[in-house]
Structures are given as structure tokens and as C-alpha cells.
């Protein structure tokens, strides 16, 4: 019997989180013979394989058949490639995507199926964030997940629709913009994306180190790739704070002019350059200041405010050069 759903989960060295996601999938209010779970391990780790084996054993003991498959990637190639391997191995008519750190709610599959019974080809569900007690700048910025038009942590596609557009673009080898690219391919192919807010996935936000916003600036390089592939849809659909990006460029330019002025002995150029940088930095610092200021988070906020413009500009220019595209 061909199942209704194949649930594909890409994972990378997070066996504890994966087990929680699998447990949530095991509690679906949906016939177990009508869905399968495919775990694609981008880390190809023994710990992840053991976690899947443990879940498979537990689910067999709880009664009712549920097929669980583990696919180890020979080498790490990112979540887009992992999802492609998963959906291409799927037996179900509909491929459901979620992530290792997400918790699909009990009626997730049942509610999504209703949309497909009405003729949908692609469906996007609702992501609900749960924030840790201490909200960091990283957590606050992640609120975009709840407002995303289409997100791979909670979407459903007929396998035929994925075949038609070729699935995920594997050049997005980091977890950023690969779902936007798939969304844009569906739009260009004339495949409607139907919203199903009743298909809910809860995304508990993990506590991240204070420097997480800095390391995440490397994601900016994929904006260039997405723009190159879909320039019109990028401008129409991707929300970007262009005034803040302009501040980043102006800040870096100000420092550069300041150092150049000092190097050539021009007091005026040095004063103007460092003056512009100082004003912009103070403005960004005020905007980034946490509600409850402590000596620790004050130091962290100052460091991230000083470093962010340089990292943001570097990675945007890196992407522009790598993918040979000018974008704004």
C-alpha cells in the first residue's frame, strides 16, 4: 500500500533533538500505515543512527506499524541535499518536511491532508516559536520564522510537484534561503502554495551563545545566490532592512576613511571618517540594547555591535563575488 505521507527530516549531529521530533511524529493522530518517516543524516554519525534505531524499537513495541528509514549521507552536503535524497526515496504521494528541532503537533498530518483532498499541490503550515526565559538578540531575530510565507520546517509537497521543479537547489549548502528558492520555483511553475494554519509545528528556540548573531552573518552570502536565481521575486518577497544594511556599509566606509586619513596625515579625513563611524555605531548600539541591561550582556552587545557591520558587509560582498552578481 502506498502511504499518503512520507515525512522527511534532515539532521546533523543532534540525536537528542531528533528523538523528540520522532516522538512527536509517533504520536500523530493519523493511521500509522498511511505515513512513513525518513531520516537523512547529513552527519552520518553512529549516535544519530542509534537514536533512530531506538525510536524504531520503541514504536514497534507501542503497537501498530510505522515504517522508519535511516539514510546516512556519504558526506555532509547541507540540508537541501539531505531533503532531496529523502523525498526522492519517498514512497508516499505527499512529502512532508520538518526539521530535527521541531515538534509536529498531533493533528499535523491529518490537517494537512484536508488541503490536499481539496486539490492542493503544495501546502505550508504554521510554525509556532517557544522562546527561552532569556531572550537574546538571536532569539528575537528568529521571530521571522512565524511570519514566513514558506518554510521547510513545515511544508508539504506532492511528490509530482517536487519532480516538476527539481526539488531543492543544492548550491544552498547551508540552512538559509533554500526554502525561498523552492518557493520561487513553485511560483514560476504556476503551482499555487496553499496555507494551512491548522498544520502546526512547534519550534522551541534553543539558548544560543551570545556570539551566534555574528556567526550567522555568513548566511548573507546566500542572499546573492537567491537574487541571481530569482531577481524579481527576491525584490518582491524577501523582506530586508535596507536602511540598516546601508548603515553597515557607511560604518565600514567611515572606518576605512578614518584609517586612510590617519595613514596619509589628513586630520580632517580621519576625523570625518571616525566621526561617521562613531555616530552610526552609537545609534546601532542603542537599538540593540537589551531591555534588562547587565554588565555581561552590555559587554556582549557592545562587541556584537562593533563586529556586525564588518561581518555583514564581508559576507554580502563574498556572495556577490562568488556568485558574480550585484544586488541590493
Coordinates of C-alpha atoms in Angstrom, one line a residue:
X1 CA 0.0 0.0 0.0
X2 CA 1.3 3.4 -0.9
X3 CA 1.1 5.7 2.1
X4 CA -0.3 9.2 2.0
X5 CA 2.7 10.9 3.5
X6 CA 6.5 10.5 3.6
X7 CA 7.9 12.7 6.4
X8 CA 11.5 13.7 5.6
X9 CA 13.8 15.0 8.4
X10 CA 17.3 16.2 7.6
X11 CA 19.5 16.0 10.7
X12 CA 23.1 16.8 11.6
X13 CA 24.6 15.6 14.9
X14 CA 21.6 16.4 17.1
X15 CA 20.3 12.9 18.3
X16 CA 18.6 14.2 21.4
X17 CA 16.6 16.8 19.5
X18 CA 15.9 14.3 16.7
X19 CA 14.4 11.8 19.2
X20 CA 12.0 14.5 20.5
X21 CA 10.9 15.2 16.9
X22 CA 10.5 11.5 16.2
X23 CA 8.4 11.0 19.4
X24 CA 6.1 13.8 18.2
X25 CA 5.7 12.1 14.8
X26 CA 5.0 8.8 16.6
X27 CA 2.0 10.5 18.3
X28 CA 0.3 11.7 15.2
X29 CA -3.5 11.2 15.1
X30 CA -3.2 9.5 11.8
X31 CA -3.1 5.9 10.6
X32 CA 0.4 4.6 11.0
X33 CA 0.2 2.6 7.8
X34 CA -0.5 5.8 5.9
X35 CA 2.8 7.6 6.6
X36 CA 6.4 6.8 6.8
X37 CA 9.4 8.6 8.3
X38 CA 12.7 9.1 6.5
X39 CA 15.6 10.5 8.5
X40 CA 18.5 11.7 6.3
X41 CA 21.7 12.0 8.4
X42 CA 23.9 14.7 6.9
X43 CA 26.5 13.9 9.6
X44 CA 26.4 10.2 9.0
X45 CA 27.0 9.7 12.8
X46 CA 26.7 6.5 14.8
X47 CA 24.8 8.4 17.5
X48 CA 22.1 9.5 15.1
X49 CA 21.8 6.0 13.7
X50 CA 21.4 4.7 17.2
X51 CA 18.7 7.2 18.1
X52 CA 16.7 6.2 15.0
X53 CA 17.1 2.5 15.9
X54 CA 16.0 3.2 19.5
X55 CA 12.9 5.1 18.2
X56 CA 12.1 2.3 15.8
X57 CA 12.3 -0.3 18.6
X58 CA 10.1 1.8 20.8
X59 CA 7.5 2.5 18.2
X60 CA 7.3 -1.3 17.3
X61 CA 6.6 -2.1 21.0
X62 CA 3.8 0.6 21.2
X63 CA 1.7 -1.2 18.7
X64 CA 0.8 -0.5 15.1
X65 CA 3.1 -0.5 12.1
X66 CA 5.2 2.6 11.3
X67 CA 8.0 2.4 8.8
X68 CA 11.1 4.4 9.8
X69 CA 14.0 4.6 7.4
X70 CA 17.5 5.9 8.1
X71 CA 19.7 7.2 5.3
X72 CA 23.2 8.3 6.0
X73 CA 24.8 10.8 3.7
X74 CA 28.3 9.7 2.5
X75 CA 29.5 13.2 3.1
X76 CA 27.9 16.3 4.6
X77 CA 26.3 18.4 1.8
X78 CA 23.8 20.5 3.7
X79 CA 20.1 20.3 4.4
X80 CA 19.0 20.9 0.9
X81 CA 20.8 17.9 -0.5
X82 CA 19.6 15.8 2.5
X83 CA 16.0 16.7 1.8
X84 CA 16.4 15.9 -1.9
X85 CA 17.7 12.5 -1.0
X86 CA 14.8 12.0 1.4
X87 CA 12.0 12.9 -1.0
X88 CA 13.5 11.0 -3.9
X89 CA 13.5 7.9 -1.7
X90 CA 9.9 8.5 -0.5
X91 CA 7.0 6.1 -1.2
X92 CA 4.3 8.5 -0.2
X93 CA 2.2 10.6 -2.6
X94 CA 2.9 13.6 -0.4
X95 CA 6.2 14.6 1.1
X96 CA 6.1 16.4 4.4
X97 CA 9.2 18.3 5.5
X98 CA 10.2 19.2 9.1
X99 CA 13.4 19.7 11.0
X100 CA 15.1 17.8 13.8
X101 CA 14.5 20.6 16.3
X102 CA 10.8 20.9 15.6
X103 CA 7.7 19.2 17.2
X104 CA 4.9 18.5 14.8
X105 CA 1.6 18.6 16.7
X106 CA -0.7 15.6 16.9
X107 CA -3.0 16.7 14.1
X108 CA -0.2 17.9 11.8
X109 CA -0.6 15.3 9.1
X110 CA -4.4 15.0 9.4
X111 CA -5.0 18.7 9.0
X112 CA -2.6 19.0 6.0
X113 CA -4.3 16.1 4.3
X114 CA -7.5 18.1 4.2
X115 CA -5.9 20.7 2.0
X116 CA -4.7 18.0 -0.4
X117 CA -8.1 16.4 -0.6
X118 CA -9.3 19.8 -1.8
X119 CA -6.8 19.7 -4.7
X120 CA -3.7 21.3 -3.3
X121 CA -0.3 20.6 -4.7
X122 CA 1.9 22.4 -2.2
X123 CA 0.9 23.4 1.4
X124 CA 2.6 25.5 4.0
X125 CA 1.8 25.1 7.7
X126 CA 2.1 27.3 10.8
X127 CA 5.4 27.5 12.8
X128 CA 5.0 28.5 16.5
X129 CA 8.1 29.5 18.4
X130 CA 8.6 29.0 22.1
X131 CA 11.3 31.3 23.4
X132 CA 13.7 30.5 26.3
X133 CA 13.4 32.5 29.5
X134 CA 16.2 34.9 28.5
X135 CA 15.5 36.3 25.1
X136 CA 18.7 37.2 23.2
X137 CA 19.2 39.2 20.0
X138 CA 19.5 35.9 18.2
X139 CA 16.1 34.6 19.5
X140 CA 14.4 37.9 18.8
X141 CA 15.5 37.9 15.2
X142 CA 14.2 34.4 14.8
X143 CA 10.7 35.6 15.1
X144 CA 10.6 35.8 11.3
X145 CA 10.0 32.0 11.3
X146 CA 6.4 32.5 12.4
X147 CA 5.7 35.0 9.6
X148 CA 7.5 33.2 6.8
X149 CA 5.4 32.6 3.6
X150 CA 7.0 29.2 3.1
X151 CA 9.4 27.4 5.4
X152 CA 11.0 23.9 5.0
X153 CA 10.4 23.2 8.8
X154 CA 6.7 22.9 8.0
X155 CA 5.7 22.3 4.4
X156 CA 4.1 19.6 2.3
X157 CA 4.5 18.9 -1.4
X158 CA 3.1 16.3 -3.7
X159 CA 6.0 14.3 -5.0
X160 CA 4.9 15.1 -8.5
X161 CA 5.3 18.8 -7.8
X162 CA 8.8 18.3 -6.5
X163 CA 9.7 16.2 -9.6
X164 CA 8.3 19.0 -11.8
X165 CA 10.6 21.7 -10.3
X166 CA 13.6 19.5 -9.4
X167 CA 13.4 19.8 -5.6
X168 CA 15.8 21.9 -3.6
X169 CA 18.7 23.7 -5.1
X170 CA 21.8 22.1 -3.6
X171 CA 24.0 25.1 -4.1
X172 CA 22.4 26.3 -0.9
X173 CA 24.6 24.1 1.2
X174 CA 23.8 25.9 4.4
X175 CA 20.4 26.2 6.2
X176 CA 19.5 29.5 4.6
X177 CA 17.3 30.6 1.6
X178 CA 16.9 27.0 0.2
X179 CA 13.2 27.1 1.1
X180 CA 12.7 30.5 -0.5
X181 CA 14.3 29.1 -3.7
X182 CA 11.9 26.2 -3.7
X183 CA 9.0 28.5 -3.1
X184 CA 10.1 30.7 -6.0
X185 CA 10.4 27.7 -8.3
X186 CA 6.8 26.7 -7.5
X187 CA 5.6 30.2 -8.2
X188 CA 7.4 30.3 -11.5
X189 CA 6.0 26.9 -12.4
X190 CA 2.5 28.1 -11.7
X191 CA 2.0 25.8 -8.7
X192 CA -0.1 27.5 -6.0
X193 CA 1.1 27.3 -2.4
X194 CA -1.9 26.9 -0.1
X195 CA -1.8 28.0 3.6
X196 CA -2.9 25.5 6.2
X197 CA -2.6 27.2 9.6
X198 CA -4.1 24.2 11.3
X199 CA -1.0 22.1 10.4
X200 CA 1.1 23.3 13.3
X201 CA 4.8 22.6 14.1
X202 CA 6.2 24.0 17.4
X203 CA 9.8 25.2 17.2
X204 CA 11.4 25.5 20.6
X205 CA 14.2 28.1 20.3
X206 CA 17.4 26.9 21.9
X207 CA 19.6 29.0 24.1
X208 CA 22.4 30.1 21.8
X209 CA 25.8 31.6 22.7
X210 CA 26.0 35.4 22.7
X211 CA 28.1 35.4 19.5
X212 CA 25.6 33.4 17.5
X213 CA 24.4 36.5 15.6
X214 CA 28.0 37.1 14.4
X215 CA 28.5 33.5 13.1
X216 CA 25.1 33.7 11.4
X217 CA 26.2 36.7 9.3
X218 CA 27.8 34.1 6.9
X219 CA 24.3 33.3 5.8
X220 CA 24.2 36.6 4.0
X221 CA 26.2 35.2 1.1
X222 CA 23.2 33.1 0.0
X223 CA 21.1 36.2 -0.5
X224 CA 23.3 36.9 -3.5
X225 CA 22.6 33.4 -4.9
X226 CA 18.9 33.7 -4.4
X227 CA 18.9 37.1 -6.0
X228 CA 20.8 35.8 -9.0
X229 CA 18.4 32.9 -9.5
X230 CA 15.2 34.9 -8.9
X231 CA 15.9 38.7 -9.0
X232 CA 12.2 39.9 -9.4
X233 CA 10.8 37.5 -6.8
X234 CA 13.7 38.4 -4.4
X235 CA 12.8 42.1 -4.6
X236 CA 9.0 41.3 -4.2
X237 CA 9.1 38.7 -1.5
X238 CA 12.3 39.0 0.6
X239 CA 11.9 41.5 3.5
X240 CA 15.2 43.2 4.1
X241 CA 16.1 46.2 6.3
X242 CA 17.9 48.1 3.6
X243 CA 18.4 51.1 5.8
X244 CA 20.3 49.0 8.3
X245 CA 22.4 47.5 5.5
X246 CA 23.2 51.0 4.3
X247 CA 24.3 51.8 7.8
X248 CA 26.6 48.8 7.8
X249 CA 28.2 49.9 4.6
X250 CA 28.5 53.5 5.8
X251 CA 30.0 52.4 9.0
X252 CA 32.7 50.3 7.3
X253 CA 33.4 53.1 4.8
X254 CA 33.7 55.6 7.7
X255 CA 36.3 53.4 9.5
X256 CA 38.2 52.9 6.2
X257 CA 38.3 56.7 5.5
X258 CA 39.3 57.3 9.1
X259 CA 42.3 54.9 8.9
X260 CA 43.2 56.2 5.5
X261 CA 43.2 59.8 6.7
X262 CA 45.4 58.9 9.7
X263 CA 47.7 57.0 7.4
X264 CA 48.2 59.9 5.0
X265 CA 48.2 62.5 7.7
X266 CA 44.9 64.1 6.9
X267 CA 43.4 65.1 10.2
X268 CA 40.1 66.2 8.6
X269 CA 39.6 63.0 6.7
X270 CA 40.4 60.9 9.8
X271 CA 38.0 63.0 12.0
X272 CA 35.2 62.8 9.4
X273 CA 35.6 59.0 8.9
X274 CA 35.8 58.1 12.6
X275 CA 33.1 60.6 13.3
X276 CA 30.6 58.9 10.9
X277 CA 31.6 55.5 12.3
X278 CA 31.1 56.7 15.9
X279 CA 27.6 58.2 15.3
X280 CA 26.4 55.1 13.4
X281 CA 27.8 52.7 16.0
X282 CA 26.2 54.5 18.9
X283 CA 22.9 54.5 17.0
X284 CA 23.1 50.8 16.4
X285 CA 24.2 50.1 20.0
X286 CA 21.1 52.0 21.3
X287 CA 18.8 49.9 19.0
X288 CA 20.4 46.6 20.1
X289 CA 20.4 47.3 23.8
X290 CA 18.6 44.6 25.7
X291 CA 15.6 45.5 27.9
X292 CA 17.3 44.4 31.1
X293 CA 20.9 45.5 31.0
X294 CA 23.6 43.7 33.0
X295 CA 27.3 44.1 32.9
X296 CA 27.6 40.8 31.0
X297 CA 25.1 41.4 28.2
X298 CA 26.3 45.0 27.9
X299 CA 29.8 43.8 27.0
X300 CA 28.3 41.3 24.7
X301 CA 26.1 43.8 23.0
X302 CA 29.0 46.2 22.5
X303 CA 31.1 43.5 20.9
X304 CA 28.4 42.3 18.6
X305 CA 27.5 45.9 17.6
X306 CA 31.2 46.7 16.8
X307 CA 31.7 43.5 14.8
X308 CA 28.4 43.0 12.9
X309 CA 28.8 45.7 10.2
X310 CA 32.2 44.3 9.1
X311 CA 31.0 40.7 9.1
X312 CA 27.7 41.7 7.3
X313 CA 29.5 43.6 4.6
X314 CA 32.2 41.0 4.2
X315 CA 29.7 38.1 3.6
X316 CA 27.5 40.1 1.3
X317 CA 30.5 41.1 -0.8
X318 CA 31.7 37.5 -0.6
X319 CA 28.4 36.3 -2.0
X320 CA 28.4 38.9 -4.7
X321 CA 31.9 37.9 -5.9
X322 CA 31.3 34.1 -5.6
X323 CA 28.0 34.2 -7.5
X324 CA 29.0 37.0 -9.8
X325 CA 26.0 39.3 -9.1
X326 CA 25.5 42.8 -7.9
X327 CA 22.4 43.1 -5.7
X328 CA 20.8 45.4 -3.2

